[in-house]
XYZ file of C-alpha atoms in Angstrom:
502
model
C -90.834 5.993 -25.259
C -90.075 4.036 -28.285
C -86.495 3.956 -29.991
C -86.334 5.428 -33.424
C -84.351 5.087 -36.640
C -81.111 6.832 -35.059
C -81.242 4.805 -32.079
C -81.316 1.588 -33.661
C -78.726 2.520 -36.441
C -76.568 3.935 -33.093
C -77.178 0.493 -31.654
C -75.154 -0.897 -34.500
C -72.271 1.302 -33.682
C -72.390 0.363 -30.156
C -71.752 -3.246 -31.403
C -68.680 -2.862 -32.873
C -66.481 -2.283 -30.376
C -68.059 -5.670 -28.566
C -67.494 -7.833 -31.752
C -64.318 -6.556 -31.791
C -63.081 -7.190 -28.479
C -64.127 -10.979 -28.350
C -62.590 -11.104 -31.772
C -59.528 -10.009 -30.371
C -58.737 -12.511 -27.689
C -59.279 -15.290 -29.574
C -57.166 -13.982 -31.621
C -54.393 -13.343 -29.821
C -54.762 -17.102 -28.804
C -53.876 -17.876 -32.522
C -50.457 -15.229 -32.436
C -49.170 -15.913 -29.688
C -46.752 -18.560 -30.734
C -45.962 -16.781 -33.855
C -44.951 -13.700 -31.895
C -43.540 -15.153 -29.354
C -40.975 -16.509 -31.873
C -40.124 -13.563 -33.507
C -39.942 -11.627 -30.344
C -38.085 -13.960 -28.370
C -40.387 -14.109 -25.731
C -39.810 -15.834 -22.260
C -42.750 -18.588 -20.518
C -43.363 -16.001 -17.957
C -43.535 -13.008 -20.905
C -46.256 -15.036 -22.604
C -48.483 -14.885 -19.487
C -48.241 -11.388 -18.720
C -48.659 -10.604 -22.509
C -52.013 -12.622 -22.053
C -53.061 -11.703 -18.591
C -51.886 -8.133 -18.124
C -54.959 -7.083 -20.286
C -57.757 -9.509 -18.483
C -56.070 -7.629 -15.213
C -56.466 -3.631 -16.583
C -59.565 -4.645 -17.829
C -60.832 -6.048 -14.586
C -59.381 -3.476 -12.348
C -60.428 0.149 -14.021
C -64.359 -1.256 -14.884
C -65.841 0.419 -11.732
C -63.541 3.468 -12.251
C -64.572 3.985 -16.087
C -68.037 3.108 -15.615
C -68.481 6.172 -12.910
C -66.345 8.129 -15.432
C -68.339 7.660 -17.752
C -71.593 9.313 -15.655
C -69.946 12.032 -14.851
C -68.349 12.929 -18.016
C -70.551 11.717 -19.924
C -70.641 8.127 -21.760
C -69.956 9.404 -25.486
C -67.395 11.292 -24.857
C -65.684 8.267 -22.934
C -66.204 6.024 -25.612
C -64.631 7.953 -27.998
C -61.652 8.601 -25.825
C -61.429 5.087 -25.414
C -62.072 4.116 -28.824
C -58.914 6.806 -29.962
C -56.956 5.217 -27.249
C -57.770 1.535 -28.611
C -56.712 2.200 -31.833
C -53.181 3.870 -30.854
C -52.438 1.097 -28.529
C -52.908 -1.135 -30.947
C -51.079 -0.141 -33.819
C -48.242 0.278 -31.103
C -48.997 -3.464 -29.881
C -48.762 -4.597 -33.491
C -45.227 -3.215 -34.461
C -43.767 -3.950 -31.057
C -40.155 -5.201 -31.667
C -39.808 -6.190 -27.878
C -41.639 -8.373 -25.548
C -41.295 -5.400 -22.774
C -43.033 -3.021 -25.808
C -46.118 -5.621 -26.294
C -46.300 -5.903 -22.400
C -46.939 -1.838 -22.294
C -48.979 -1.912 -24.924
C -51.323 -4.588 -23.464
C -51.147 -3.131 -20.499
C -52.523 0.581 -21.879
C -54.833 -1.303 -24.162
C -56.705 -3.165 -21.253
C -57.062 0.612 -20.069
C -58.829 1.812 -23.072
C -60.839 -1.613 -23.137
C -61.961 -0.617 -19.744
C -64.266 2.373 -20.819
C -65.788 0.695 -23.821
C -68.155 -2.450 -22.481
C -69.392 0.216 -19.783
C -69.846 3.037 -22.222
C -71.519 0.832 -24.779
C -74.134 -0.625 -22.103
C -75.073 2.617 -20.385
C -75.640 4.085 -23.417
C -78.192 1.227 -24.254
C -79.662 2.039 -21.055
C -80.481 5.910 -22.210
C -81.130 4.820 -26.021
C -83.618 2.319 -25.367
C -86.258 2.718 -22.487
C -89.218 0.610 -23.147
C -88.474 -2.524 -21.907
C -88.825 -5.191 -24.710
C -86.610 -2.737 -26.967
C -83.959 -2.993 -24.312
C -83.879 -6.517 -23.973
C -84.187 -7.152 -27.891
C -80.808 -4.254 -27.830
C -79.206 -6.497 -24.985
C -79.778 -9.775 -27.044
C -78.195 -8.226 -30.042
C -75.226 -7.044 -28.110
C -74.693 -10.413 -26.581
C -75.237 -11.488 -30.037
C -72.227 -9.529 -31.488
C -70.008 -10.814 -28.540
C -70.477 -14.161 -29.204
C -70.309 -13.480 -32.540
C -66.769 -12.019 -31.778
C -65.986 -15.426 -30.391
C -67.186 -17.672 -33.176
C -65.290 -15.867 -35.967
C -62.090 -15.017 -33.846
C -60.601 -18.761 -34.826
C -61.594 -18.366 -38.362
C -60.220 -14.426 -38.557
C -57.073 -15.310 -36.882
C -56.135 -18.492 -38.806
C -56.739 -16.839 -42.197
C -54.886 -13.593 -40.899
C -51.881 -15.595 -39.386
C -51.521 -17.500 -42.911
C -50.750 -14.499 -44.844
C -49.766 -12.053 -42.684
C -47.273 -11.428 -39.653
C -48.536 -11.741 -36.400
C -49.313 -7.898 -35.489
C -51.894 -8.357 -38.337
C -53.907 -9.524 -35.301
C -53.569 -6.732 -33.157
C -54.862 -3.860 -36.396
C -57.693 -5.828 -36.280
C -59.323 -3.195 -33.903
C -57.862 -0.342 -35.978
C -60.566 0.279 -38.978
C -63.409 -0.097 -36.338
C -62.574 2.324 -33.962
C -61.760 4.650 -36.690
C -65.100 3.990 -37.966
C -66.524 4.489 -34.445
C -64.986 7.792 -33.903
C -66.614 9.076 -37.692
C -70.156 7.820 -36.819
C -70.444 7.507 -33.296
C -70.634 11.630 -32.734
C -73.900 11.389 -34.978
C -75.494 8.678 -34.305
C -74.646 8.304 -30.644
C -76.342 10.937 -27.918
C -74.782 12.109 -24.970
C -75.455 11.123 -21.670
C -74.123 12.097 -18.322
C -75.537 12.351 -14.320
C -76.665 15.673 -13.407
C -74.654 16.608 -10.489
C -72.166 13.896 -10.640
C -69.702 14.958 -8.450
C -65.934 14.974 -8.501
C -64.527 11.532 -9.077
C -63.097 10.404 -5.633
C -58.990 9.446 -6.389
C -58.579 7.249 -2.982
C -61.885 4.907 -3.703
C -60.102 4.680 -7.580
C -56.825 3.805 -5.466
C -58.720 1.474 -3.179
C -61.370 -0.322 -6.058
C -57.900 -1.353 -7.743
C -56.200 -2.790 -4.701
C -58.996 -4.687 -4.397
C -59.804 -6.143 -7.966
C -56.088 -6.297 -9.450
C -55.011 -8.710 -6.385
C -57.861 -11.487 -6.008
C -57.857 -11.843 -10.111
C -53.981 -12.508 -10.035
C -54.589 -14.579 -6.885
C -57.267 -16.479 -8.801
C -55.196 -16.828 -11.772
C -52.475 -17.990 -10.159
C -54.253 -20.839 -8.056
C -55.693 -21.604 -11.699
C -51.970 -21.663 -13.020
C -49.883 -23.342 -10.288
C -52.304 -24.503 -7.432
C -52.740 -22.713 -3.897
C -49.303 -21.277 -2.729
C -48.382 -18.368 -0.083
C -48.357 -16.024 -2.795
C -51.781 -16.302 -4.056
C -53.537 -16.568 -1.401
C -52.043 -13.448 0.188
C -53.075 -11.304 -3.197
C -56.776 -12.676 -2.692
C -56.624 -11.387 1.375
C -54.866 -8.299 0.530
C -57.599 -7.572 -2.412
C -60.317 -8.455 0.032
C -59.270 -6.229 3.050
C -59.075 -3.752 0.552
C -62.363 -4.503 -0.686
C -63.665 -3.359 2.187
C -61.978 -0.711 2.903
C -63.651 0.447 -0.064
C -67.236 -0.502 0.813
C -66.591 1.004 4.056
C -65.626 4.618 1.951
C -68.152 4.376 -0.453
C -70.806 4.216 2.773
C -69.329 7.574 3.879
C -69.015 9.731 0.370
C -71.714 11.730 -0.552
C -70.659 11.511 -4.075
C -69.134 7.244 -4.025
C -67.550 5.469 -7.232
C -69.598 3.307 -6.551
C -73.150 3.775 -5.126
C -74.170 1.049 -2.867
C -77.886 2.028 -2.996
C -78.059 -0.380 -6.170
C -78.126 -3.084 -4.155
C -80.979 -2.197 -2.184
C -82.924 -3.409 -5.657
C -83.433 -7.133 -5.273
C -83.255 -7.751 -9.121
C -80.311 -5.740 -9.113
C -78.774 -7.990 -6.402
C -80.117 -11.243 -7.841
C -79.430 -10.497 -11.514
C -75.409 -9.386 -10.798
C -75.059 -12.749 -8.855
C -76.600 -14.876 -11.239
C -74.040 -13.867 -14.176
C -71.448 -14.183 -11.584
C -72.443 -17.601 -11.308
C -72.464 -18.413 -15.193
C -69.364 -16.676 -15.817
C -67.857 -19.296 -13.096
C -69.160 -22.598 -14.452
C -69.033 -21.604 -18.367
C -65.306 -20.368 -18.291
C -63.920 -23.789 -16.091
C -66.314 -25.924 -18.794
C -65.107 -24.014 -21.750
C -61.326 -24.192 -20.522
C -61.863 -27.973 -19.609
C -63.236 -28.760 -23.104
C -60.304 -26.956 -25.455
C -57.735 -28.700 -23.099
C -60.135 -32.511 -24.088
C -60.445 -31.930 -27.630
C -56.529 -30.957 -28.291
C -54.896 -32.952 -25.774
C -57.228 -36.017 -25.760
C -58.754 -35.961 -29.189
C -55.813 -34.930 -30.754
C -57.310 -31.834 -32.484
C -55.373 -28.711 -33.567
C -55.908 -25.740 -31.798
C -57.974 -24.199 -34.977
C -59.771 -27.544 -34.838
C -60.730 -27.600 -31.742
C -61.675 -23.857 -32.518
C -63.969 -24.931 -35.356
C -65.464 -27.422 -33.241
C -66.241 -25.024 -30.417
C -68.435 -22.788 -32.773
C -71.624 -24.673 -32.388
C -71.681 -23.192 -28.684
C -71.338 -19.900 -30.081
C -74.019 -20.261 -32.392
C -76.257 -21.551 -29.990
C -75.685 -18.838 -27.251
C -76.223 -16.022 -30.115
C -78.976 -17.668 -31.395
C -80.625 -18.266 -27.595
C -80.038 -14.287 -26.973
C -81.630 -13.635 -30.109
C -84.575 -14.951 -29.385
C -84.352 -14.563 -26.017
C -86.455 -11.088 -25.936
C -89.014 -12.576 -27.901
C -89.885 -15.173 -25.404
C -89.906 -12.686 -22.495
C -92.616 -11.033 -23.875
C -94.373 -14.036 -23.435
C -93.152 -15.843 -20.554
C -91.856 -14.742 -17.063
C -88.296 -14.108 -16.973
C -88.239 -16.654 -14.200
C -89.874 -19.258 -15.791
C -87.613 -18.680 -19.276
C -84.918 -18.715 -16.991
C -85.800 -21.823 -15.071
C -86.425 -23.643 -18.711
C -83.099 -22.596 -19.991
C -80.928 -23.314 -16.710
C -82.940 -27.012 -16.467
C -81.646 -27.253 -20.593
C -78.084 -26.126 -19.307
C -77.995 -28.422 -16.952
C -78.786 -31.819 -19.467
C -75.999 -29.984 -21.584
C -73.648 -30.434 -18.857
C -74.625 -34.031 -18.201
C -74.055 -34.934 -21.859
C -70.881 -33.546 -21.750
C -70.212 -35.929 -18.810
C -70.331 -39.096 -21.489
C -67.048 -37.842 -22.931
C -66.475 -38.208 -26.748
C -65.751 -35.337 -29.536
C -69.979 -35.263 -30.538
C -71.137 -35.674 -27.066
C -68.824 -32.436 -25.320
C -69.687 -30.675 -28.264
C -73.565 -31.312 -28.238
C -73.326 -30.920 -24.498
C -71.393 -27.257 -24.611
C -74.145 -26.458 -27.428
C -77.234 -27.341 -25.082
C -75.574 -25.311 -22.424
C -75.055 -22.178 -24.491
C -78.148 -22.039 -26.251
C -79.631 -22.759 -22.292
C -77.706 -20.137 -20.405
C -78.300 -17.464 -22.920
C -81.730 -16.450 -21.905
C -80.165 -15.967 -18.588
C -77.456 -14.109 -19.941
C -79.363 -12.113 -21.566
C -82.061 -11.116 -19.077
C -80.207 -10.834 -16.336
C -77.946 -8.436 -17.805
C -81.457 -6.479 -18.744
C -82.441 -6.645 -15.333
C -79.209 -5.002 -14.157
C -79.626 -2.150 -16.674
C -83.394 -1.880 -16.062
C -82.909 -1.676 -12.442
C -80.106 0.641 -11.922
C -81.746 4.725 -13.029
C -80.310 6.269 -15.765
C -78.191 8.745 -13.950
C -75.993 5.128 -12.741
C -75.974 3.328 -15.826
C -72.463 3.559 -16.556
C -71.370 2.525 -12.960
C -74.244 -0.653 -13.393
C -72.725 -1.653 -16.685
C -68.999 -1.825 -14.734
C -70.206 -3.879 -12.130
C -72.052 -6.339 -14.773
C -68.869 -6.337 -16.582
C -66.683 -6.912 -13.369
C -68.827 -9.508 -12.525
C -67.796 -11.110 -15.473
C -64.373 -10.719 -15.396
C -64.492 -12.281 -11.518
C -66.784 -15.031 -12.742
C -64.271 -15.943 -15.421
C -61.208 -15.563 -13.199
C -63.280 -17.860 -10.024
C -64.330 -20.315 -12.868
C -60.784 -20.915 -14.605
C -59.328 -21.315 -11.010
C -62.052 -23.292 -9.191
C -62.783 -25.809 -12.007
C -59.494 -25.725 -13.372
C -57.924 -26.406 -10.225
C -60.832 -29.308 -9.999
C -59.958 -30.872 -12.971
C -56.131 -30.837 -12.039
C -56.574 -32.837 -8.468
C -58.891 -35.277 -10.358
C -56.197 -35.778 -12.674
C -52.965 -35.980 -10.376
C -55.649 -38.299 -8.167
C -56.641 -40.558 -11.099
C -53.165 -40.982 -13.404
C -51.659 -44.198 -13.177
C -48.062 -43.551 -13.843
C -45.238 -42.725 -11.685
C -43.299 -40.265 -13.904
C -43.183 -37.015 -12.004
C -43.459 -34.657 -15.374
C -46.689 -36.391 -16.190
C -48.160 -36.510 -12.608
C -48.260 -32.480 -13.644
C -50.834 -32.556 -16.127
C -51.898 -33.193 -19.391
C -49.428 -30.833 -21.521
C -46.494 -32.382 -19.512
C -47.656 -35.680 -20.060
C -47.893 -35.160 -23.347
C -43.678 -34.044 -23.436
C -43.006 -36.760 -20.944
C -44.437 -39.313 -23.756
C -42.121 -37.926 -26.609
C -39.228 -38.269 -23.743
C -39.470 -42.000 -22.883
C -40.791 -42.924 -26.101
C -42.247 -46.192 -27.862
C -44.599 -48.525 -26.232
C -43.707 -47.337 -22.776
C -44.190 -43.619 -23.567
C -47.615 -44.457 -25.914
C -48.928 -46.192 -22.388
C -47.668 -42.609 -20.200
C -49.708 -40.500 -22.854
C -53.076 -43.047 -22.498
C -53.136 -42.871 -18.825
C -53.138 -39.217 -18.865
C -56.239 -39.002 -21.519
C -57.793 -40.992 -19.419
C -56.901 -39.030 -16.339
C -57.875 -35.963 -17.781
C -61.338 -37.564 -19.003
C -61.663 -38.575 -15.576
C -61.248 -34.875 -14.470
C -63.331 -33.480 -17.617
C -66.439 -36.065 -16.384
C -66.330 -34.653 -12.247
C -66.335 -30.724 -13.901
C -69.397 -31.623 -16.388
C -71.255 -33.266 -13.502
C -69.990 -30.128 -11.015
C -71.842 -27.874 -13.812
C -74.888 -30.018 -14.144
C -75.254 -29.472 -10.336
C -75.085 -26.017 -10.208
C -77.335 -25.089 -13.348
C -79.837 -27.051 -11.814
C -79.664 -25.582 -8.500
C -79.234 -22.170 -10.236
C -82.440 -23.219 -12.464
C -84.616 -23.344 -8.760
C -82.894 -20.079 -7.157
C -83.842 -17.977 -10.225
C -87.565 -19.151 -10.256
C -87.989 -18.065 -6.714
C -85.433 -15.144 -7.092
C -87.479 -13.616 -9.982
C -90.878 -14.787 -9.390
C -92.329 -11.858 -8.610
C -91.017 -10.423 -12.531
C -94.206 -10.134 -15.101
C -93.994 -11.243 -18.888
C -92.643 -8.098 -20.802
C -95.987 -8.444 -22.721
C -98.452 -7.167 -20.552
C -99.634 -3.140 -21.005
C -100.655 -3.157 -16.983
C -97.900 -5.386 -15.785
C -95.292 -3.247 -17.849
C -96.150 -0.410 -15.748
C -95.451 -2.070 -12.470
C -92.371 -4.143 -13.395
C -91.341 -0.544 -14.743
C -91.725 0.846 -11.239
C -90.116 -2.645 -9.785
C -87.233 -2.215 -11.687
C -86.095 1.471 -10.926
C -86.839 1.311 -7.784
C -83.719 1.465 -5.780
């Protein structure tokens, strides 16, 4: 069945919230030292004022996702759209570190039931196949673009304004999704849903919250005690919940999804992106500040070319699937990653920049059709609870990928630097206040041998990423061989019965 007018105007709505949300963390990037002036805010205040809402985020997907089936995925996106905009305005005219904390806190709550609600609602509006995957590659589209204007939005914001002028951003678009969405938007819930099971909500966050402040953690301060005993506890407790979900009749989280081999394959491919993208991106910003001496809206500017490349790759992405087999797209793209990566690996301003470009405009394809493929896959009755595992995927893959590569790039560094001093051994930032300590020639030569440490660190990451792309570039050509071109009127009908097949 083809999409009409209301569904494609509705698809617009449904973007909104996603620009918004990448908007916002870049964003808060920009604020943070401003508020954390006027608020008085402690080291260990900042993180939790920045992590707190990765971790709500992370741990109520799976829970909001199912929610959102049973209740139906509207109605949850306009609760969560109200609740956005509150939180908010309450997170922009905090007057107390604790009061931004709570706020953060509730507002990675409401974040929690929009990315679901907005991709299983894709799922219902759109069921032909190459209207889905042109939907997809316009939602990735409006995420990325999210990203590339968040730098430019927040430094013209932070000039003029205070620094809660960052946080109303979301304010006017959720207001404007609450007016439109009830007409534009249908609703969509599971016949027979069941009632939402409290302990597997109890058990899903013991095991998500844990391993991603483990993960972050390592990524922070290196392996300790601590951290590795959240990532245990979150794992036992990961299977505890497995284990329950076996025995429900009516689970969170239905395990009969990954029965579907695309379903399967396409959730651990993203994984796998979201891990070498988010330790490449982190590794770059730290380069071009730190050892090109860029600002932080500099090195902002400089990181749009990425973004434009991945939106442009997802654009166009669709296109070429109706053309080409997904695997063979993929394959191409992953193999383009993957010369990104090693041009990144040559380590100068242009050449991480041109790299970072190659492998965003060659991982979007990917991006793009694998999150298709988890949609496609999963029937529409668990849509929302397929959206919250894409989207948890995510979140792990960026939490893994910040405290894998980061914590590469770190031992590379405290392996390669040259200079005794104990604060610079630590890494680049403390290098960098170890230099203004000592001073002159002595302190120039401290800062020198930790660009060149860090460079050191930035080359072994690139050439970690070049490795995996391409050995991610074979596994999806055999992975989704047996996928047709979207093209083909008899093939359509059997990757149709392929992909809902669970």
């Amino acid at each position: 069945m083809k999409a009409t007018r209301r569904e494609w105007l509705g698809l617009t709505v449904l973007a909104l919230p996603t620009l918004l949300m990448s908007l916002d963390v870049s964003v808060l990037y920009l604020a943070l030292p401003h508020l954390s002036r006027d608020l008085g805010v402690s080291g260990t205040e900042q993180l939790w004022i920045l992590d707190v809402y990765s971790f709500m985020l992370a741990g109520f997907l799976v829970t909001m996702g199912t929610l959102g089936d049973r209740i139906g995925r509207r109605r949850l996106l306009l609760i969560g759209a109200a609740a956005f905009g509150v939180c908010s305005v309450a997170a922009a005219y905090a007057s107390s570190p604790e009061m931004l904390i709570a706020a953060r806190t509730l507002l990675g709550v409401a974040g929690a039931t929009l990315m679901p609600s907005t991709m299983a609602l894709i799922r219902n509006m759109f069921r032909d196949p190459k209207e889905m995957a042109a939907a997809i590659g316009v939602w990735f589209s409006c995420f990325m673009g999210g990203m590339t204007l968040g730098p430019l939005v927040g430094g013209a914001l932070l000039d003029h304004f205070w620094w809660g002028s960052a946080f109303l951003l979301g304010v006017p678009v959720m207001v404007l999704l609450l007016v439109v969405g009830p007409v534009l938007l249908p609703e969509h819930r599971a016949p027979q849903a069941g009632r939402l099971d409290l302990t597997s909500v109890a058990l899903s966050l013991a095991a998500i919250l844990p391993v991603v402040f483990g993960l972050k953690e390592i990524a922070r301060t290196g392996v300790s005690a601590a951290s590795l005993a959240a990532v245990v506890a979150g794992l036992l407790a990961g299977f505890a919940f497995v284990r329950r979900q076996g025995r429900l009749t009516s689970p969170l989280l239905d395990l009969k999804l990954f029965l579907n081999r695309s379903f399967g394959s396409a959730l651990g491919t993203s994984l796998a992106l979201g891990v070498v993208m988010a330790g490449i991106t982190l590794v770059t910003s730290l380069y071009l500040q730190s050892v090109a001496g860029l600002s932080p809206l500099e090195a902002g500017m400089w990181m749009i070319p990425q973004a434009v490349a991945m939106a442009a790759g997802m654009t166009i992405a669709p296109r070429l699937a109706a053309r080409v087999r997904p695997a063979h797209l993929m394959t191409a793209g992953l193999l383009v990653a993957a010369a990104g990566m090693f041009v990144q690996t040559q380590t100068s301003v242009a050449t991480v920049v041109v790299g970072l470009s190659l492998a965003g405009i060659g991982i979007a394809p990917t991006m793009a059709l694998t999150m298709n493929l988890i949609m496609a896959s999963a029937p529409p009755e668990k849509a929302g609870s397929a959206a919250s595992l894409s989207e948890t995927g995510g979140e792990f893959g960026v939490a893994m990928g910040i405290a894998t590569l980061g914590s590469l790039a770190t031992y590379v560094y405290r392996s390669s630097i040259t200079v005794s001093d104990e604060q610079a051994r630590q890494g680049i930032t403390e290098a960098a206040l170890a230099a203004q300590r000592i001073g002159g020639a002595a302190g120039e030569q401290v800062l020198e041998a930790a660009r060149a440490a860090f460079t050191s660190g930035l080359v072994v990451v690139a050439g970690t990423g070049t490795v995996v792309f391409a050995a991610l570039a074979v596994l999806v050509g055999v992975a989704f061989r047996h996928l047709p071109a979207m093209s083909a009127p008899a093939a359509e009908e059997e990757q149709a019965r392929e992909l809902v097949s669970v």
